[in-house]
Coordinates of C-alpha atoms in Angstrom, one line a residue:
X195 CA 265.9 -11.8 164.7
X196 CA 265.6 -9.4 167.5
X197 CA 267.7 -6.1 167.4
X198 CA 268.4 -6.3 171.3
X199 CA 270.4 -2.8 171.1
X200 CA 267.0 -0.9 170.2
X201 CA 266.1 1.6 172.4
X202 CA 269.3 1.8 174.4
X203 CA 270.3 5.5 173.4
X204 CA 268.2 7.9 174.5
X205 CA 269.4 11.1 173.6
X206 CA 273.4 13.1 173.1
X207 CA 274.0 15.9 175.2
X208 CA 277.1 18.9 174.3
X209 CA 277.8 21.5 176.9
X210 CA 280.2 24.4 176.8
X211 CA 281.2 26.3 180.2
X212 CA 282.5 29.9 179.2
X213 CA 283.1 33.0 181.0
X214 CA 283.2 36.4 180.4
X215 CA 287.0 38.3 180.5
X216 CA 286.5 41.1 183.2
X217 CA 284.2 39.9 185.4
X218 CA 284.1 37.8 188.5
X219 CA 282.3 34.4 188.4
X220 CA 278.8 34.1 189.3
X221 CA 279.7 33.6 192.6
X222 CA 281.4 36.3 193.6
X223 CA 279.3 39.0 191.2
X224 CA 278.6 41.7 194.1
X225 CA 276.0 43.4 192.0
X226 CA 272.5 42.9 190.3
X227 CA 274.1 45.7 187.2
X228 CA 277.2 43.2 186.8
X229 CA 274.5 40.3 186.1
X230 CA 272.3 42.1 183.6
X231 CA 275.6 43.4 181.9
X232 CA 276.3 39.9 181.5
X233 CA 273.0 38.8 180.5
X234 CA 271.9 41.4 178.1
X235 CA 275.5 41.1 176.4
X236 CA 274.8 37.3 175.8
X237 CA 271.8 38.2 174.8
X238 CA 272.5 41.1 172.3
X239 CA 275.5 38.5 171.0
X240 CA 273.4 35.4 170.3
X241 CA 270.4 37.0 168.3
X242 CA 272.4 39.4 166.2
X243 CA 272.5 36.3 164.0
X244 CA 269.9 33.8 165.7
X245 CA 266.5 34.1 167.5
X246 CA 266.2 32.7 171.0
X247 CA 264.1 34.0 173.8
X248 CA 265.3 35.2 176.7
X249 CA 264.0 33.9 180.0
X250 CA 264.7 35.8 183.0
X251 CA 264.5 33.6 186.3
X252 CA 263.4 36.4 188.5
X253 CA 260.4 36.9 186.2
X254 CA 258.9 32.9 185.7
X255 CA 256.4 31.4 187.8
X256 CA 257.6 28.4 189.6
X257 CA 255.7 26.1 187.2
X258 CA 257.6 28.0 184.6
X259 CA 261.0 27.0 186.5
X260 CA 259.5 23.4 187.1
X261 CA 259.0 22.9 183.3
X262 CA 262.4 24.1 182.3
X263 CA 264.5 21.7 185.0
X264 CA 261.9 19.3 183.6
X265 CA 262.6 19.0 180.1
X266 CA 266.4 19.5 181.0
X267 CA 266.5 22.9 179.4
X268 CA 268.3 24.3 182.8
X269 CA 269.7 22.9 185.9
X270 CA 268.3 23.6 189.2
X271 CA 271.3 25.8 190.0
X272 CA 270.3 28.4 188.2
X273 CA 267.1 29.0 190.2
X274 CA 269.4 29.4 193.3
X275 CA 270.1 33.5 192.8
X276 CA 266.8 34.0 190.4
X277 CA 268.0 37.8 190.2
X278 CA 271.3 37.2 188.8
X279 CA 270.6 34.9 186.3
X280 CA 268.7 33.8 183.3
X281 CA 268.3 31.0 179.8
X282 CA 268.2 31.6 176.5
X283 CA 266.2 29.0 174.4
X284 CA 266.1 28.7 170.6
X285 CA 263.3 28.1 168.7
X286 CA 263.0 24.2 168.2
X287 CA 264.1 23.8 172.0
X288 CA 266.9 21.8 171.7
X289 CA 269.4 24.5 172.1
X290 CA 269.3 26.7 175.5
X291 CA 272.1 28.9 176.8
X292 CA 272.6 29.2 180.8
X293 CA 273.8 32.5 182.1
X294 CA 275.5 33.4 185.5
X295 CA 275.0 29.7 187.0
X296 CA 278.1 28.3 188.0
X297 CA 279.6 30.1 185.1
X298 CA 278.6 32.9 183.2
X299 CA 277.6 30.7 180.3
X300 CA 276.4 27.1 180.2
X301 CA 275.7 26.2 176.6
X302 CA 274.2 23.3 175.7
X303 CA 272.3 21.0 173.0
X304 CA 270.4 18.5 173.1
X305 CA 269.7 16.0 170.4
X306 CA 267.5 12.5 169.9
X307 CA 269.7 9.7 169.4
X308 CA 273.4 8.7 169.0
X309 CA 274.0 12.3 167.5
X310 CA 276.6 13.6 169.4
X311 CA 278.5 15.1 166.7
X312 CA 275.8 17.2 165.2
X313 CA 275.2 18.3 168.6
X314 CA 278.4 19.4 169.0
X315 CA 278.5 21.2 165.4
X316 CA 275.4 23.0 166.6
X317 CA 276.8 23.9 169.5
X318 CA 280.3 24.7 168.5
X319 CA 279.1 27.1 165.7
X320 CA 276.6 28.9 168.2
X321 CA 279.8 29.2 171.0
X322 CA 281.8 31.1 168.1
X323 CA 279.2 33.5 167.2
X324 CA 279.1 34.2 170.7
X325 CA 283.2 34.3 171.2
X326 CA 283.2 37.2 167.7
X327 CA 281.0 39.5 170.4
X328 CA 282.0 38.6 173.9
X329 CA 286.1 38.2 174.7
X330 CA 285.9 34.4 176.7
X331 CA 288.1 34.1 179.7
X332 CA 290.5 32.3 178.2
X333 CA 294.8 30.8 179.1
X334 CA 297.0 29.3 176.7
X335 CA 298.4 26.4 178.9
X336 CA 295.0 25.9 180.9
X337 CA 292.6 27.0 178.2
X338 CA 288.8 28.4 179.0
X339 CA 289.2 29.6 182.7
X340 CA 285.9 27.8 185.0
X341 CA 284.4 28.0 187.9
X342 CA 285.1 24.8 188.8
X343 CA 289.1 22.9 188.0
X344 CA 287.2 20.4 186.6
X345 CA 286.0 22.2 183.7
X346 CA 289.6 23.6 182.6
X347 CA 290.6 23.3 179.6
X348 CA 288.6 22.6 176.6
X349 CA 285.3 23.2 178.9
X350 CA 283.4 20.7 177.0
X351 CA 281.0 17.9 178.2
X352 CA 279.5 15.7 175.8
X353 CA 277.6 13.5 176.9
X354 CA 274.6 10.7 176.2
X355 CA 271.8 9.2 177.7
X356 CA 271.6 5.6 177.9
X357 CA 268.8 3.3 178.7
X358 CA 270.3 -0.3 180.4
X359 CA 267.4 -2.5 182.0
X360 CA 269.3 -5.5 181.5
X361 CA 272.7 -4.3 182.9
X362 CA 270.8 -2.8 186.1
X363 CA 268.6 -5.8 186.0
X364 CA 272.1 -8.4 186.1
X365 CA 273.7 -6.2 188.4
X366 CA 276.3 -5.3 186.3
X367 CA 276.3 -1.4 186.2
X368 CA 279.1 -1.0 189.3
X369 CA 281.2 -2.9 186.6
X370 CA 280.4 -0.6 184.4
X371 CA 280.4 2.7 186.0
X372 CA 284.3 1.7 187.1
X373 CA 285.5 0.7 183.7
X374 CA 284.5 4.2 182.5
X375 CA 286.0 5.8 185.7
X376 CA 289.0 4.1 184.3
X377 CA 289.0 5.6 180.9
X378 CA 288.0 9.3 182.2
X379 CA 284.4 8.8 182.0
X380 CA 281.5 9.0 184.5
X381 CA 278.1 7.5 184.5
X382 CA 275.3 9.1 186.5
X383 CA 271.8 9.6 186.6
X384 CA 269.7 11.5 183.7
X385 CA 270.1 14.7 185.5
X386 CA 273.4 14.5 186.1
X387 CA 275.6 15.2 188.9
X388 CA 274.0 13.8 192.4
X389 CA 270.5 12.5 190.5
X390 CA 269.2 9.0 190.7
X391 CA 269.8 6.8 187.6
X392 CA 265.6 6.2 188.0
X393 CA 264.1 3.6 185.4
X394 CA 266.9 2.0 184.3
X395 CA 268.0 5.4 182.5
X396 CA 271.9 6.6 182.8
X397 CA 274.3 9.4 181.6
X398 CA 277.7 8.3 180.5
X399 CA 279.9 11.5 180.0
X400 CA 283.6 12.7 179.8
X401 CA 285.2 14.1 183.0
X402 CA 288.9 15.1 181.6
X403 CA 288.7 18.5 179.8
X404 CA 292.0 19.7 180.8
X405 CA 294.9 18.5 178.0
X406 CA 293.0 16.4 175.8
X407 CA 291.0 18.0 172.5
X408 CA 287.9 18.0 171.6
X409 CA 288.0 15.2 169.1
X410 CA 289.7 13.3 171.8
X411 CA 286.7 13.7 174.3
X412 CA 284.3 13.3 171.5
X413 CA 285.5 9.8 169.9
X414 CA 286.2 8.4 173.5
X415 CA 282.4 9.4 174.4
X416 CA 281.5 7.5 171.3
X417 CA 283.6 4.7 171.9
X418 CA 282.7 3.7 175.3
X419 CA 279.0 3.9 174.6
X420 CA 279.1 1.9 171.5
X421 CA 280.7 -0.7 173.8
X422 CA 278.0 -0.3 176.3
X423 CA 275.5 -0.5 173.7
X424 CA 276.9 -3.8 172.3
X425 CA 277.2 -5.0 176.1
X426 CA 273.2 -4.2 177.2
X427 CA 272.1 -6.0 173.7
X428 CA 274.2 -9.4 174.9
X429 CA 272.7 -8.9 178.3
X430 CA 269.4 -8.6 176.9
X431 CA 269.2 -11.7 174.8
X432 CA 271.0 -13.6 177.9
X433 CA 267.7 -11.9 180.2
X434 CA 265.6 -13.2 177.8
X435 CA 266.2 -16.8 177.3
X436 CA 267.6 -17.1 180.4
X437 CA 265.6 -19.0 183.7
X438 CA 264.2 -15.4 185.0
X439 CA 262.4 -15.1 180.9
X440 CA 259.6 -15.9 182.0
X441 CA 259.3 -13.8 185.2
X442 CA 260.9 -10.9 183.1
X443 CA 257.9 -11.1 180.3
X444 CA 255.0 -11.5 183.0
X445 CA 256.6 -8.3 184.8
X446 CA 256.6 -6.2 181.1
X447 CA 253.0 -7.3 180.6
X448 CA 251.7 -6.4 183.7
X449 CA 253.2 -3.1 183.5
X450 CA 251.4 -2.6 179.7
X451 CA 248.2 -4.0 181.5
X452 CA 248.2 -1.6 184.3
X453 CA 248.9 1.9 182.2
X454 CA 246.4 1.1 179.7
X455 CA 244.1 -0.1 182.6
X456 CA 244.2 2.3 185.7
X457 CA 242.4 5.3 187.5
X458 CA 245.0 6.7 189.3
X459 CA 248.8 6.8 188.6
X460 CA 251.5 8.9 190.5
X461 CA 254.3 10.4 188.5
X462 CA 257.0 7.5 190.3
X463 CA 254.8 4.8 189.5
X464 CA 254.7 5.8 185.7
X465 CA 258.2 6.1 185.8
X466 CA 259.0 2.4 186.7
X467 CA 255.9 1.0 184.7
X468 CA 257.2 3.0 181.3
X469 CA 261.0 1.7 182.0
X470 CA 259.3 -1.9 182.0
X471 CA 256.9 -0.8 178.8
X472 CA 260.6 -0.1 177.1
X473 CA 262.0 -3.2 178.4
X474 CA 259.1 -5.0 176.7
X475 CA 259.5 -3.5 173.3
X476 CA 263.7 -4.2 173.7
X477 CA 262.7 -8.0 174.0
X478 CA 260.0 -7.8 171.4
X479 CA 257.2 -8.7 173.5
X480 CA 255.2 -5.3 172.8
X481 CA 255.9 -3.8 168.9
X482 CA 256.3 0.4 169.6
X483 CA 256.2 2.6 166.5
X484 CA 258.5 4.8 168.0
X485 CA 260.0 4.3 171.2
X486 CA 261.5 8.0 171.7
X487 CA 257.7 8.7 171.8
X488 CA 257.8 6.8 174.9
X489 CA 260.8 9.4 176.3
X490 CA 258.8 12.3 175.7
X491 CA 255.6 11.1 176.8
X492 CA 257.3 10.4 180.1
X493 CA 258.6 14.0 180.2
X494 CA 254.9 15.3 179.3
X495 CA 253.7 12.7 182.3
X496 CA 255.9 15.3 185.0
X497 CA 253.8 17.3 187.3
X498 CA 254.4 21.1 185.9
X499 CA 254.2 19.6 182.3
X500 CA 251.0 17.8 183.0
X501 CA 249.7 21.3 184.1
X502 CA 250.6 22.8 180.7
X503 CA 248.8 19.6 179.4
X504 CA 245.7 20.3 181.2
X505 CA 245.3 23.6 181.0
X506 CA 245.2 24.9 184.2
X507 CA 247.0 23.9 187.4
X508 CA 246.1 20.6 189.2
X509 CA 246.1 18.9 192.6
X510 CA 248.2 16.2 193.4
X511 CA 244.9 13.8 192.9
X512 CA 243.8 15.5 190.1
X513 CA 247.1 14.6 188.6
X514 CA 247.3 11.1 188.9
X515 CA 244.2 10.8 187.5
X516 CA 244.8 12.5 184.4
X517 CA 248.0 10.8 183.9
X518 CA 245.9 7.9 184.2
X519 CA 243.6 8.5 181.4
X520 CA 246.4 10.6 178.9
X521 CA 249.1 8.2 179.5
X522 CA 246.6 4.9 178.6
X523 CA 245.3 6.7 175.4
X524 CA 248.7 7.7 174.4
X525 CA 250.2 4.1 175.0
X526 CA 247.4 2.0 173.6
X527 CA 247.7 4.2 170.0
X528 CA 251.9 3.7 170.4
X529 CA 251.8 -0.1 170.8
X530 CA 251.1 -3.5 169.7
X531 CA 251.0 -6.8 171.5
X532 CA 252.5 -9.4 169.8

């Protein structure tokens, strides 16, 4: 029997917003000294008992930048005042700390899968090595002082990426996205706030940190995605054997037909095409080894990480066509037709 849930979670997503006692938000930091105070003593904090590299965003090249918003390791806020601000990255990547974007620290993990506690753990241990060095801005009735109200509190957004074809497909994702609004959750696009939920791929996260406790936003979070989990798999086997089958399998095909057979491909074209690839494996028309190789391969497949692939930096036509020819090697060795 087909497991119509496989695939659906994409990744789980913890992020901390702290700020430093004694100094202004990054907003209203009047000086370039202030900044580097802040950055070198987040820096000093962090690898007296961990190694991360430190990334200053006046001293990348814009690929550099490109390839960090890319493989979500910062948000494009932080390239608005490059000489105020600055990432720290740990060594396996899936751990990078933000500083002087909105706040003064945005930390965040990012782990494969429905693993939203360990990223928390990870995430939570890192934040108190950083809290025995650095005094947070912190309240006892409103908790960690933010930028922004809406991060009072707790400070904490935990989060995880969902992948629902057959709830965008059945037109059923308004439903969806009110229901959480209901229960003090949000569902956006994979870069959250303001992005486009592209290739069926959404963000389902907590938006109340002020008077509720960790746990609290952590086992709602859960909760509400394992519900939207078991509602995309019912949806799925509905798509499936329902009248629009047919149409639905021809459409997966002929998207596994054109990436393993093409010359040219733009960046939004294999977008779509890869979200009907995974579509195809969900309804066990196409056998994947490993789907999540299908997530990072369309991460690899963005424009400043194709350059990094290639070696040197491309033209727009140049890209497409190498795209092309990685992305049909790469797909023909993951899958099987069945």
């Amino acid at each position: 029997m087909a497991d119509y849930s496989y695939g659906t979670v994409i990744s789980s997503r913890i992020r901390l917003a702290r700020n430093i006692n004694g100094y202004p938000f990054p907003a209203k930091l009047k000086s370039d000294r202030q900044a580097k105070e802040i950055i070198r003593s987040v820096s000093s904090a962090i690898n007296r008992v961990d190694e991360f590299v430190l990334k200053y965003m006046d001293g990348i090249s814009d690929d550099e930048a490109s390839i960090l918003v890319e493989n979500r390791l910062i948000s494009p806020a932080l390239l608005d005042n490059p000489t105020h601000s600055a990432v720290l990255i740990n060594e396996s990547g899936d751990v990078s700390i933000m500083i002087n974007e909105e706040d003064h620290l945005r930390e965040q993990c990012i782990r494969s899968g429905m693993s939203i506690r360990k990223a928390y753990a990870e995430m939570s241990a890192k934040d108190s090595l950083i809290a025995r060095s650095l005094p947070f801005a912190y309240d006892e009735q409103l908790g960690y002082l933010t930028a922004c109200p809406t991060n009072l509190g707790t400070g904490l957004r935990a989060s995880v990426m969902l992948f629902l074809p057959a709830l965008s497909l059945g037109g059923l994702m308004p439903d969806v996205v009110k229901s959480a609004r209901r229960l003090g959750l949000t569902v956006r696009g994979a870069y959250g706030e303001g992005s486009v939920a592209e290739g069926y791929t959404y963000q389902v996260s907590n938006e109340v940190t002020l008077g509720v406790t960790e746990e609290t936003v952590l086992k709602l979070v859960e909760q509400v995605v394992s519900k939207v989990v078991e509602i995309e798999a019912s949806e799925r086997e509905r798509l499936k054997r329902g009248e629009e089958g047919l149409a639905i399998k021809d459409k997966c095909l002929r998207a596994y037909g054109t990436l393993t057979n093409c010359a040219l491909m733009s960046h939004g074209e294999f977008d779509k095409l890869c979200a009907d690839l995974k579509l195809a494996a969900c309804l066990g028309y196409i056998k994947i080894s490993d789907i999540s190789a299908v997530d990072e391969l369309m991460i690899k497949m963005k424009p400043s990480n194709l350059n990094v692939l290639a070696g040197r930096s491309l033209s727009a036509k140049e890209r497409d066509e190498y795209r092309a020819s990685y992305a049909s090697n790469r797909i023909k060795s993951l899958c099987q037709k069945r």
